Short mmCIF file of N, CA and C in Angstrom, two decimals:
data_model
loop_
_atom_site.label_atom_id
_atom_site.label_comp_id
_atom_site.label_asym_id
_atom_site.label_seq_id
_atom_site.Cartn_x
_atom_site.Cartn_y
_atom_site.Cartn_z
N MET A 1 -12.90 -5.66 -10.35
CA MET A 1 -11.73 -6.45 -10.75
C MET A 1 -11.70 -7.74 -9.96
N SER A 2 -11.49 -8.82 -10.63
CA SER A 2 -11.36 -10.10 -9.93
C SER A 2 -9.99 -10.68 -10.23
N ILE A 3 -9.56 -11.50 -9.33
CA ILE A 3 -8.24 -12.11 -9.50
C ILE A 3 -8.42 -13.49 -10.14
N GLN A 4 -7.62 -13.77 -11.12
CA GLN A 4 -7.69 -15.04 -11.81
C GLN A 4 -6.71 -16.05 -11.24
N LEU A 5 -5.68 -15.56 -10.56
CA LEU A 5 -4.64 -16.43 -10.05
C LEU A 5 -4.98 -16.98 -8.68
N LYS A 6 -4.73 -18.27 -8.48
CA LYS A 6 -4.89 -18.90 -7.17
C LYS A 6 -3.63 -18.59 -6.34
N PRO A 7 -3.73 -18.74 -5.00
CA PRO A 7 -2.55 -18.45 -4.17
C PRO A 7 -1.29 -19.21 -4.61
N SER A 8 -1.44 -20.47 -4.98
CA SER A 8 -0.25 -21.24 -5.40
C SER A 8 0.35 -20.67 -6.68
N GLU A 9 -0.49 -20.13 -7.55
CA GLU A 9 0.02 -19.51 -8.78
C GLU A 9 0.72 -18.19 -8.48
N ILE A 10 0.18 -17.44 -7.53
CA ILE A 10 0.83 -16.19 -7.13
C ILE A 10 2.20 -16.49 -6.55
N VAL A 11 2.27 -17.50 -5.67
CA VAL A 11 3.55 -17.89 -5.09
C VAL A 11 4.52 -18.32 -6.19
N GLY A 12 4.03 -19.08 -7.15
CA GLY A 12 4.88 -19.51 -8.26
C GLY A 12 5.45 -18.34 -9.04
N ARG A 13 4.61 -17.34 -9.28
CA ARG A 13 5.08 -16.14 -9.99
C ARG A 13 6.09 -15.36 -9.14
N LEU A 14 5.82 -15.26 -7.83
CA LEU A 14 6.76 -14.59 -6.94
C LEU A 14 8.10 -15.32 -6.91
N ASN A 15 8.04 -16.66 -6.94
CA ASN A 15 9.27 -17.46 -6.92
C ASN A 15 10.18 -17.18 -8.12
N GLU A 16 9.60 -16.70 -9.21
CA GLU A 16 10.39 -16.38 -10.40
C GLU A 16 11.29 -15.17 -10.16
N HIS A 17 10.94 -14.34 -9.17
CA HIS A 17 11.66 -13.08 -8.97
C HIS A 17 12.25 -12.91 -7.56
N VAL A 18 11.72 -13.65 -6.59
CA VAL A 18 12.12 -13.45 -5.20
C VAL A 18 12.65 -14.77 -4.65
N ILE A 19 13.88 -14.74 -4.15
CA ILE A 19 14.49 -15.94 -3.57
C ILE A 19 14.26 -15.91 -2.07
N GLY A 20 13.84 -17.04 -1.52
CA GLY A 20 13.59 -17.13 -0.08
C GLY A 20 12.25 -16.52 0.30
N GLN A 21 12.10 -16.25 1.58
CA GLN A 21 10.88 -15.64 2.13
C GLN A 21 9.63 -16.44 1.79
N GLU A 22 9.74 -17.76 1.90
CA GLU A 22 8.63 -18.64 1.51
C GLU A 22 7.36 -18.36 2.31
N THR A 23 7.50 -18.18 3.61
CA THR A 23 6.32 -17.92 4.45
C THR A 23 5.68 -16.60 4.06
N ALA A 24 6.47 -15.57 3.84
CA ALA A 24 5.94 -14.26 3.46
C ALA A 24 5.22 -14.35 2.11
N LYS A 25 5.79 -15.07 1.16
CA LYS A 25 5.15 -15.20 -0.16
C LYS A 25 3.80 -15.90 -0.04
N LYS A 26 3.76 -16.96 0.74
CA LYS A 26 2.49 -17.69 0.90
C LYS A 26 1.44 -16.83 1.61
N THR A 27 1.86 -16.13 2.66
CA THR A 27 0.94 -15.28 3.41
C THR A 27 0.40 -14.17 2.52
N LEU A 28 1.27 -13.51 1.78
CA LEU A 28 0.83 -12.44 0.87
C LEU A 28 -0.10 -12.98 -0.21
N ALA A 29 0.22 -14.12 -0.77
CA ALA A 29 -0.60 -14.70 -1.83
C ALA A 29 -2.01 -15.00 -1.33
N VAL A 30 -2.11 -15.57 -0.14
CA VAL A 30 -3.44 -15.88 0.42
C VAL A 30 -4.20 -14.59 0.74
N ALA A 31 -3.50 -13.60 1.29
CA ALA A 31 -4.15 -12.33 1.62
C ALA A 31 -4.66 -11.63 0.36
N ILE A 32 -3.85 -11.60 -0.69
CA ILE A 32 -4.24 -10.97 -1.95
C ILE A 32 -5.42 -11.71 -2.57
N TYR A 33 -5.33 -13.02 -2.60
CA TYR A 33 -6.41 -13.84 -3.17
C TYR A 33 -7.71 -13.60 -2.40
N GLY A 34 -7.63 -13.63 -1.08
CA GLY A 34 -8.82 -13.40 -0.26
C GLY A 34 -9.41 -12.01 -0.46
N HIS A 35 -8.55 -11.01 -0.57
CA HIS A 35 -9.01 -9.64 -0.80
C HIS A 35 -9.79 -9.54 -2.10
N PHE A 36 -9.23 -10.07 -3.18
CA PHE A 36 -9.91 -9.98 -4.47
C PHE A 36 -11.18 -10.83 -4.51
N ARG A 37 -11.19 -11.94 -3.80
CA ARG A 37 -12.44 -12.75 -3.74
C ARG A 37 -13.54 -11.98 -3.03
N ARG A 38 -13.18 -11.29 -1.92
CA ARG A 38 -14.19 -10.48 -1.22
C ARG A 38 -14.71 -9.38 -2.12
N MET A 39 -13.81 -8.76 -2.88
CA MET A 39 -14.22 -7.69 -3.78
C MET A 39 -15.16 -8.22 -4.86
N ALA A 40 -14.87 -9.39 -5.39
CA ALA A 40 -15.67 -9.96 -6.47
C ALA A 40 -17.02 -10.46 -5.99
N SER A 41 -17.09 -10.97 -4.76
CA SER A 41 -18.33 -11.58 -4.28
C SER A 41 -19.29 -10.57 -3.68
N SER A 42 -18.85 -9.36 -3.48
CA SER A 42 -19.67 -8.35 -2.85
C SER A 42 -20.00 -7.24 -3.84
N PRO A 43 -21.28 -7.12 -4.22
CA PRO A 43 -21.64 -6.02 -5.12
C PRO A 43 -21.25 -4.69 -4.49
N ALA A 44 -20.75 -3.79 -5.31
CA ALA A 44 -20.24 -2.52 -4.82
C ALA A 44 -21.28 -1.74 -4.02
N ASP A 45 -22.54 -1.89 -4.34
CA ASP A 45 -23.57 -1.11 -3.66
C ASP A 45 -24.03 -1.72 -2.34
N SER A 46 -23.83 -3.02 -2.15
CA SER A 46 -24.43 -3.66 -0.98
C SER A 46 -23.56 -3.65 0.27
N VAL A 47 -22.29 -3.88 0.12
CA VAL A 47 -21.41 -3.98 1.28
C VAL A 47 -20.16 -3.15 1.04
N GLU A 48 -19.83 -2.33 2.02
CA GLU A 48 -18.60 -1.56 1.90
C GLU A 48 -17.46 -2.41 2.43
N LEU A 49 -16.47 -2.63 1.58
CA LEU A 49 -15.32 -3.44 1.98
C LEU A 49 -14.31 -2.61 2.72
N THR A 50 -13.70 -3.22 3.70
CA THR A 50 -12.61 -2.53 4.39
C THR A 50 -11.34 -2.69 3.56
N LYS A 51 -10.44 -1.78 3.75
CA LYS A 51 -9.16 -1.85 3.06
C LYS A 51 -8.39 -3.06 3.58
N SER A 52 -7.58 -3.61 2.72
CA SER A 52 -6.71 -4.70 3.13
C SER A 52 -5.31 -4.14 3.29
N ASN A 53 -4.85 -4.08 4.51
CA ASN A 53 -3.52 -3.58 4.80
C ASN A 53 -2.67 -4.72 5.31
N ILE A 54 -1.43 -4.72 4.90
CA ILE A 54 -0.51 -5.77 5.32
C ILE A 54 0.73 -5.10 5.88
N LEU A 55 1.19 -5.59 7.01
CA LEU A 55 2.40 -5.07 7.63
C LEU A 55 3.49 -6.12 7.48
N LEU A 56 4.57 -5.73 6.80
CA LEU A 56 5.72 -6.61 6.64
C LEU A 56 6.81 -6.12 7.58
N ILE A 57 7.32 -7.02 8.39
CA ILE A 57 8.35 -6.67 9.36
C ILE A 57 9.60 -7.50 9.08
N GLY A 58 10.72 -6.83 9.08
CA GLY A 58 11.98 -7.54 8.90
C GLY A 58 13.12 -6.57 8.71
N PRO A 59 14.32 -7.06 8.87
CA PRO A 59 15.49 -6.18 8.72
C PRO A 59 15.63 -5.68 7.28
N THR A 60 16.40 -4.64 7.14
CA THR A 60 16.72 -4.07 5.84
C THR A 60 17.32 -5.15 4.95
N GLY A 61 16.89 -5.16 3.69
CA GLY A 61 17.47 -6.08 2.72
C GLY A 61 16.85 -7.46 2.66
N THR A 62 15.72 -7.66 3.35
CA THR A 62 15.11 -8.99 3.35
C THR A 62 14.09 -9.18 2.23
N GLY A 63 13.83 -8.13 1.46
CA GLY A 63 12.97 -8.28 0.28
C GLY A 63 11.53 -7.80 0.44
N LYS A 64 11.24 -7.01 1.45
CA LYS A 64 9.86 -6.54 1.66
C LYS A 64 9.38 -5.70 0.47
N THR A 65 10.19 -4.75 0.07
CA THR A 65 9.81 -3.89 -1.06
C THR A 65 9.75 -4.71 -2.34
N LEU A 66 10.72 -5.58 -2.56
CA LEU A 66 10.74 -6.42 -3.77
C LEU A 66 9.48 -7.27 -3.86
N LEU A 67 9.05 -7.85 -2.73
CA LEU A 67 7.83 -8.66 -2.74
C LEU A 67 6.63 -7.83 -3.20
N CYS A 68 6.50 -6.64 -2.67
CA CYS A 68 5.34 -5.80 -3.01
C CYS A 68 5.41 -5.28 -4.44
N GLU A 69 6.60 -4.87 -4.88
CA GLU A 69 6.76 -4.43 -6.27
C GLU A 69 6.43 -5.56 -7.24
N THR A 70 6.90 -6.74 -6.92
CA THR A 70 6.65 -7.89 -7.78
C THR A 70 5.17 -8.25 -7.80
N LEU A 71 4.53 -8.21 -6.65
CA LEU A 71 3.08 -8.45 -6.60
C LEU A 71 2.34 -7.45 -7.47
N ALA A 72 2.71 -6.20 -7.39
CA ALA A 72 2.06 -5.17 -8.18
C ALA A 72 2.19 -5.47 -9.68
N ARG A 73 3.38 -5.91 -10.10
CA ARG A 73 3.58 -6.25 -11.52
C ARG A 73 2.73 -7.46 -11.90
N ILE A 74 2.73 -8.49 -11.05
CA ILE A 74 1.96 -9.71 -11.33
C ILE A 74 0.48 -9.39 -11.48
N LEU A 75 -0.02 -8.51 -10.60
CA LEU A 75 -1.45 -8.19 -10.57
C LEU A 75 -1.81 -6.99 -11.46
N ASP A 76 -0.81 -6.42 -12.13
CA ASP A 76 -0.99 -5.25 -12.98
C ASP A 76 -1.66 -4.11 -12.21
N LEU A 77 -1.07 -3.80 -11.06
CA LEU A 77 -1.55 -2.72 -10.22
C LEU A 77 -0.49 -1.64 -10.10
N PRO A 78 -0.90 -0.39 -9.99
CA PRO A 78 0.10 0.67 -9.78
C PRO A 78 0.74 0.51 -8.40
N PHE A 79 2.00 0.89 -8.31
CA PHE A 79 2.76 0.74 -7.08
C PHE A 79 3.59 1.99 -6.86
N VAL A 80 3.53 2.52 -5.64
CA VAL A 80 4.42 3.62 -5.25
C VAL A 80 4.98 3.30 -3.88
N THR A 81 6.16 3.83 -3.64
CA THR A 81 6.78 3.66 -2.34
C THR A 81 7.04 5.04 -1.75
N ALA A 82 6.91 5.13 -0.45
CA ALA A 82 7.16 6.38 0.26
C ALA A 82 7.98 6.06 1.49
N ASP A 83 8.86 6.95 1.84
CA ASP A 83 9.69 6.77 3.01
C ASP A 83 9.09 7.55 4.17
N ALA A 84 8.66 6.86 5.21
CA ALA A 84 8.02 7.51 6.35
C ALA A 84 8.94 8.51 7.03
N THR A 85 10.24 8.24 7.00
CA THR A 85 11.18 9.15 7.64
C THR A 85 11.15 10.51 6.97
N SER A 86 11.16 10.54 5.64
CA SER A 86 11.12 11.83 4.95
C SER A 86 9.77 12.50 5.11
N LEU A 87 8.71 11.73 5.23
CA LEU A 87 7.38 12.32 5.48
C LEU A 87 7.37 13.03 6.83
N ALA A 88 8.02 12.45 7.80
CA ALA A 88 8.02 13.02 9.15
C ALA A 88 8.89 14.26 9.25
N GLN A 89 9.77 14.45 8.29
CA GLN A 89 10.68 15.59 8.35
C GLN A 89 10.12 16.84 7.70
N THR A 90 8.89 16.80 7.23
CA THR A 90 8.30 17.95 6.58
C THR A 90 7.19 18.53 7.43
N GLN A 91 6.97 19.82 7.27
CA GLN A 91 5.87 20.47 7.99
C GLN A 91 4.57 20.35 7.21
N PHE A 92 4.63 19.90 5.98
CA PHE A 92 3.47 19.86 5.12
C PHE A 92 3.06 18.42 4.84
N VAL A 93 2.71 17.71 5.90
CA VAL A 93 2.39 16.28 5.80
C VAL A 93 1.26 16.04 4.81
N GLY A 94 0.21 16.84 4.90
CA GLY A 94 -0.93 16.67 3.99
C GLY A 94 -0.52 16.78 2.54
N ASP A 95 0.36 17.74 2.23
CA ASP A 95 0.85 17.90 0.87
C ASP A 95 1.67 16.70 0.43
N GLU A 96 2.47 16.17 1.35
CA GLU A 96 3.30 15.00 1.02
C GLU A 96 2.44 13.77 0.76
N ILE A 97 1.42 13.57 1.58
CA ILE A 97 0.51 12.43 1.39
C ILE A 97 -0.20 12.59 0.04
N GLU A 98 -0.64 13.80 -0.26
CA GLU A 98 -1.31 14.04 -1.54
C GLU A 98 -0.35 13.76 -2.70
N ALA A 99 0.92 14.12 -2.54
CA ALA A 99 1.91 13.85 -3.59
C ALA A 99 2.05 12.34 -3.83
N ILE A 100 2.01 11.56 -2.76
CA ILE A 100 2.07 10.10 -2.90
C ILE A 100 0.87 9.60 -3.70
N LEU A 101 -0.30 10.12 -3.36
CA LEU A 101 -1.51 9.69 -4.06
C LEU A 101 -1.50 10.14 -5.52
N HIS A 102 -0.94 11.31 -5.80
CA HIS A 102 -0.80 11.76 -7.19
C HIS A 102 0.14 10.84 -7.96
N ARG A 103 1.24 10.41 -7.32
CA ARG A 103 2.15 9.48 -7.97
C ARG A 103 1.44 8.17 -8.29
N LEU A 104 0.61 7.70 -7.34
CA LEU A 104 -0.15 6.48 -7.57
C LEU A 104 -1.10 6.65 -8.75
N LEU A 105 -1.78 7.79 -8.80
CA LEU A 105 -2.69 8.08 -9.90
C LEU A 105 -1.93 8.16 -11.22
N ASP A 106 -0.75 8.76 -11.21
CA ASP A 106 0.08 8.81 -12.42
C ASP A 106 0.46 7.41 -12.87
N ARG A 107 0.86 6.56 -11.92
CA ARG A 107 1.24 5.18 -12.26
C ARG A 107 0.05 4.39 -12.80
N ALA A 108 -1.17 4.83 -12.45
CA ALA A 108 -2.38 4.17 -12.93
C ALA A 108 -2.83 4.78 -14.26
N GLY A 109 -2.00 5.66 -14.82
CA GLY A 109 -2.35 6.28 -16.09
C GLY A 109 -3.56 7.19 -15.99
N GLY A 110 -3.78 7.76 -14.81
CA GLY A 110 -4.92 8.66 -14.61
C GLY A 110 -6.22 7.95 -14.30
N ASP A 111 -6.21 6.62 -14.28
CA ASP A 111 -7.41 5.83 -14.01
C ASP A 111 -7.63 5.76 -12.49
N ILE A 112 -8.62 6.51 -12.00
CA ILE A 112 -8.86 6.58 -10.55
C ILE A 112 -9.23 5.21 -9.99
N GLY A 113 -10.03 4.44 -10.71
CA GLY A 113 -10.41 3.11 -10.25
C GLY A 113 -9.21 2.20 -10.07
N LYS A 114 -8.29 2.26 -11.02
CA LYS A 114 -7.08 1.44 -10.92
C LYS A 114 -6.20 1.94 -9.78
N ALA A 115 -6.11 3.26 -9.62
CA ALA A 115 -5.31 3.82 -8.53
C ALA A 115 -5.87 3.40 -7.17
N GLN A 116 -7.19 3.32 -7.06
CA GLN A 116 -7.81 2.91 -5.80
C GLN A 116 -7.47 1.47 -5.45
N ARG A 117 -7.13 0.67 -6.43
CA ARG A 117 -6.74 -0.72 -6.18
C ARG A 117 -5.22 -0.87 -6.05
N GLY A 118 -4.49 0.23 -6.20
CA GLY A 118 -3.04 0.18 -6.21
C GLY A 118 -2.43 -0.08 -4.84
N ILE A 119 -1.13 -0.19 -4.85
CA ILE A 119 -0.36 -0.50 -3.64
C ILE A 119 0.51 0.70 -3.27
N VAL A 120 0.36 1.17 -2.04
CA VAL A 120 1.24 2.20 -1.50
C VAL A 120 2.09 1.52 -0.44
N PHE A 121 3.38 1.50 -0.67
CA PHE A 121 4.32 0.85 0.24
C PHE A 121 5.00 1.93 1.05
N VAL A 122 4.74 1.96 2.35
CA VAL A 122 5.35 2.96 3.23
C VAL A 122 6.47 2.28 3.99
N ASP A 123 7.68 2.71 3.69
CA ASP A 123 8.88 2.11 4.28
C ASP A 123 9.29 2.89 5.52
N GLU A 124 9.98 2.22 6.42
CA GLU A 124 10.54 2.83 7.63
C GLU A 124 9.48 3.39 8.58
N VAL A 125 8.32 2.74 8.66
CA VAL A 125 7.24 3.20 9.54
C VAL A 125 7.70 3.20 10.99
N ASP A 126 8.58 2.31 11.33
CA ASP A 126 9.06 2.25 12.72
C ASP A 126 9.78 3.53 13.14
N LYS A 127 10.22 4.32 12.19
CA LYS A 127 10.92 5.57 12.51
C LYS A 127 9.96 6.69 12.92
N LEU A 128 8.65 6.45 12.84
CA LEU A 128 7.65 7.47 13.19
C LEU A 128 7.35 7.49 14.69
N LYS A 129 8.02 6.67 15.44
CA LYS A 129 7.81 6.58 16.88
C LYS A 129 7.97 7.94 17.55
N ALA A 130 7.03 8.26 18.44
CA ALA A 130 7.11 9.51 19.19
C ALA A 130 8.20 9.40 20.25
N VAL A 131 8.94 10.48 20.41
CA VAL A 131 9.99 10.55 21.41
C VAL A 131 9.60 11.62 22.41
N ASP A 132 9.74 11.33 23.69
CA ASP A 132 9.39 12.30 24.73
C ASP A 132 10.08 13.63 24.48
N GLY A 133 9.30 14.71 24.59
CA GLY A 133 9.86 16.05 24.46
C GLY A 133 9.83 16.60 23.05
N GLN A 134 9.49 15.78 22.04
CA GLN A 134 9.41 16.28 20.67
C GLN A 134 7.99 16.74 20.37
N SER A 135 7.89 17.73 19.49
CA SER A 135 6.56 18.19 19.07
C SER A 135 5.91 17.11 18.21
N ARG A 136 4.59 17.21 18.03
CA ARG A 136 3.85 16.22 17.27
C ARG A 136 4.39 16.10 15.85
N ALA A 137 4.66 17.22 15.19
CA ALA A 137 5.13 17.17 13.80
C ALA A 137 6.49 16.49 13.71
N ILE A 138 7.38 16.80 14.64
CA ILE A 138 8.72 16.23 14.60
C ILE A 138 8.68 14.74 14.95
N SER A 139 7.77 14.35 15.83
CA SER A 139 7.74 12.96 16.28
C SER A 139 7.21 12.01 15.23
N GLY A 140 6.54 12.54 14.20
CA GLY A 140 5.96 11.67 13.19
C GLY A 140 4.52 11.32 13.47
N GLU A 141 3.98 11.79 14.59
CA GLU A 141 2.60 11.46 14.93
C GLU A 141 1.63 12.00 13.89
N SER A 142 1.90 13.19 13.34
CA SER A 142 1.01 13.74 12.33
C SER A 142 1.02 12.88 11.06
N VAL A 143 2.17 12.30 10.74
CA VAL A 143 2.26 11.40 9.59
C VAL A 143 1.44 10.14 9.87
N GLN A 144 1.55 9.62 11.08
CA GLN A 144 0.78 8.44 11.45
C GLN A 144 -0.72 8.69 11.26
N HIS A 145 -1.19 9.83 11.72
CA HIS A 145 -2.62 10.14 11.61
C HIS A 145 -3.04 10.29 10.15
N ALA A 146 -2.22 10.96 9.34
CA ALA A 146 -2.55 11.14 7.92
C ALA A 146 -2.59 9.80 7.19
N LEU A 147 -1.63 8.94 7.47
CA LEU A 147 -1.60 7.62 6.83
C LEU A 147 -2.74 6.75 7.32
N LEU A 148 -3.08 6.86 8.59
CA LEU A 148 -4.14 6.04 9.16
C LEU A 148 -5.47 6.30 8.47
N LYS A 149 -5.75 7.55 8.13
CA LYS A 149 -6.99 7.87 7.42
C LYS A 149 -7.09 7.09 6.12
N ILE A 150 -5.99 7.07 5.38
CA ILE A 150 -5.98 6.35 4.10
C ILE A 150 -6.11 4.86 4.33
N MET A 151 -5.37 4.34 5.32
CA MET A 151 -5.39 2.90 5.59
C MET A 151 -6.76 2.44 6.05
N GLU A 152 -7.51 3.31 6.70
CA GLU A 152 -8.85 2.95 7.16
C GLU A 152 -9.88 3.09 6.06
N GLY A 153 -9.47 3.54 4.89
CA GLY A 153 -10.38 3.63 3.76
C GLY A 153 -11.17 4.92 3.71
N ALA A 154 -10.75 5.95 4.43
CA ALA A 154 -11.45 7.23 4.39
C ALA A 154 -11.36 7.81 2.98
N PRO A 155 -12.44 8.43 2.51
CA PRO A 155 -12.39 9.05 1.18
C PRO A 155 -11.33 10.16 1.17
N VAL A 156 -10.63 10.24 0.07
CA VAL A 156 -9.59 11.24 -0.09
C VAL A 156 -9.96 12.14 -1.25
N LYS A 157 -9.95 13.44 -1.02
CA LYS A 157 -10.21 14.40 -2.09
C LYS A 157 -8.93 15.18 -2.33
N LEU A 158 -8.40 15.06 -3.54
CA LEU A 158 -7.19 15.77 -3.88
C LEU A 158 -7.52 17.23 -4.14
N LYS A 159 -6.53 18.10 -4.03
CA LYS A 159 -6.75 19.53 -4.20
C LYS A 159 -7.30 19.87 -5.58
N ASP A 160 -7.02 19.02 -6.57
CA ASP A 160 -7.55 19.30 -7.92
C ASP A 160 -8.99 18.83 -8.08
N GLY A 161 -9.59 18.33 -6.98
CA GLY A 161 -11.01 17.96 -6.99
C GLY A 161 -11.29 16.49 -7.22
N ARG A 162 -10.29 15.73 -7.61
CA ARG A 162 -10.53 14.30 -7.84
C ARG A 162 -10.65 13.57 -6.52
N HIS A 163 -11.44 12.49 -6.49
CA HIS A 163 -11.66 11.67 -5.29
C HIS A 163 -10.94 10.35 -5.44
#
């Protein structure tokens, strides 16, 4: 998949839906454009590309989720959101992560290739901070490790056998 839109065009499309956050829109547009250029210029067999992860920081209500949802629509990519707080409150972190990936695959209409290019937005990551005296599962550390594998581009095999 290659991107046809230049960063200025991506910003223009974002401007149609998102008010303010000019620096964030420009930064995201350049990052997305660069990511797709690297994907297009590198044959799949010759160079393994690293995942492109972006961390958006800001108070509640500043438009982080809206920016990512809008980007997904502009780029015709599947988009799912997950709340890190609820992930940390379960004993079955692996199952929860798999559920997120299944939702992404569903949003991609079952197309694994499209799902692999999709966007997973993990909200409230700051709530995963370990607190002295808490067990690993309660502290959110197990969620951090599970998410880190995906963010680093590790292959994921779902229980139904799909990769």
